[in-house]
Amino acid sequence: MKRICLPVCLLLFLLTGCAGDAIADRLYTQAIGLSGKDTLQFTIQGFEEEDARTVYADGIADALRQEEAEAGGRIFLGHTELLCLDGSRTSDTVRMLLFEQGLSPGCKVLYASPGELLRRDSTEYVHALRMAEKNGLLPATELSTVLGEWLGAWETALLPAQDRKLVLLHRDGTCVYLSEEAAAGMCWLRPGTGSFSMTTGAGDAEIRSLELTKTMQDGQGQYHIRLVTQDADDALRRTLKDRVQAECEAAVREMRDAGADVIGLQTLMEAAGMQSGGTLPEVAVTVTVT
C-alpha cells in the first residue's frame, strides 16, 4: 500500500473536524458591553442569543479566559456588530479590543448601560442604528471613528444613545447630551450616504444627495453643505435651508461649548499648519439647497 504523504494527512485531519479549534467550538459574539471603573465588567452576547453573560475581571485577557470557560469554546470577536459603553471604560480598553483582539473597526457603538441593554437580543438595536443612519436621522458612527476622536486633541467622541439621542463622551467618562436640534445638525456636518426624505413645515423634502466641503480660512473652519432635492418648490427649499442652517449652528455651538471636535476640525487645522489643542477655532456654516 502506498503511504499517504504528510500534507494529505494534515488536510484530512482538518476536513474531518479534528482540529483543536474547530469552527463549531467557537462562540461568535454579536454584542459586547464594557463597564466598571475599577473591575472590568465584560458582557458578551452571541448570535441568536437573547441573553448575555457578564464576567468580572482585571482586564480583557482575563475576561476572555473566563468567558471561554463559561462558553466551553473559543470567543471570536471579529464579527461583533455592537459595542455598548456606559462611559466607565473608553479608549484604552476599546483600543485593546480593536488592535489585540480583532474587534471589527466597523462595529457600531452605542452609549447605554450594557447590563440593561443586553438583557435582550441586540439585533434590533443594530438594525435600528443602521436604518437611522441610512434615513438621515443619525450621523454615521463606528468603532474606528469613535476611537480616532478619543485619540484626537480634544479627546471626545460622538456616540449615539438610545432613542436617537447623541452624546459627546470624553475619554475620562464625562459626557454631554446634545439637544435635539444639535443632534440633527450633526447629521449634516457628519453625513452618511444615500438619499432620504424629511418633513418640514412647508412639506416633505426628498433629499437626493448631500455634499459637504470644508476648509480652513484665516483660522476659521468653513463648512459648506449642498443639498440636492427632488421636485421641491422655492418655498420648500427656503424652509429646508433655514432649518439646516439653524441645526448646524446649534451643533457647532454645543460642540464648542463642550470643548469637543467631532466634525474633523483637527484635520483641517493640521493641513493649514495650525497647532491643534486648546481653544477650538470658530466655525462658519453655509447651506445651499437646489
GROMACS .gro file of N, CA and C in nm, residues 8-9 20 33 139:
model
   15
    8VAL      N    1  -0.119   1.555   0.285
    8VAL     CA    2  -0.253   1.500   0.266
    8VAL      C    3  -0.312   1.459   0.399
    9CYS      N    4  -0.233   1.403   0.485
    9CYS     CA    5  -0.280   1.365   0.619
    9CYS      C    6  -0.331   1.485   0.696
   20GLY      N    7  -0.793   2.135   1.677
   20GLY     CA    8  -0.811   2.172   1.817
   20GLY      C    9  -0.905   2.290   1.835
   33GLY      N   10  -2.036   4.438   2.583
   33GLY     CA   11  -2.057   4.551   2.673
   33GLY      C   12  -1.939   4.569   2.766
  139PRO      N   13  -2.602   6.056   1.247
  139PRO     CA   14  -2.478   6.058   1.168
  139PRO      C   15  -2.411   5.921   1.176
   0.00000   0.00000   0.00000
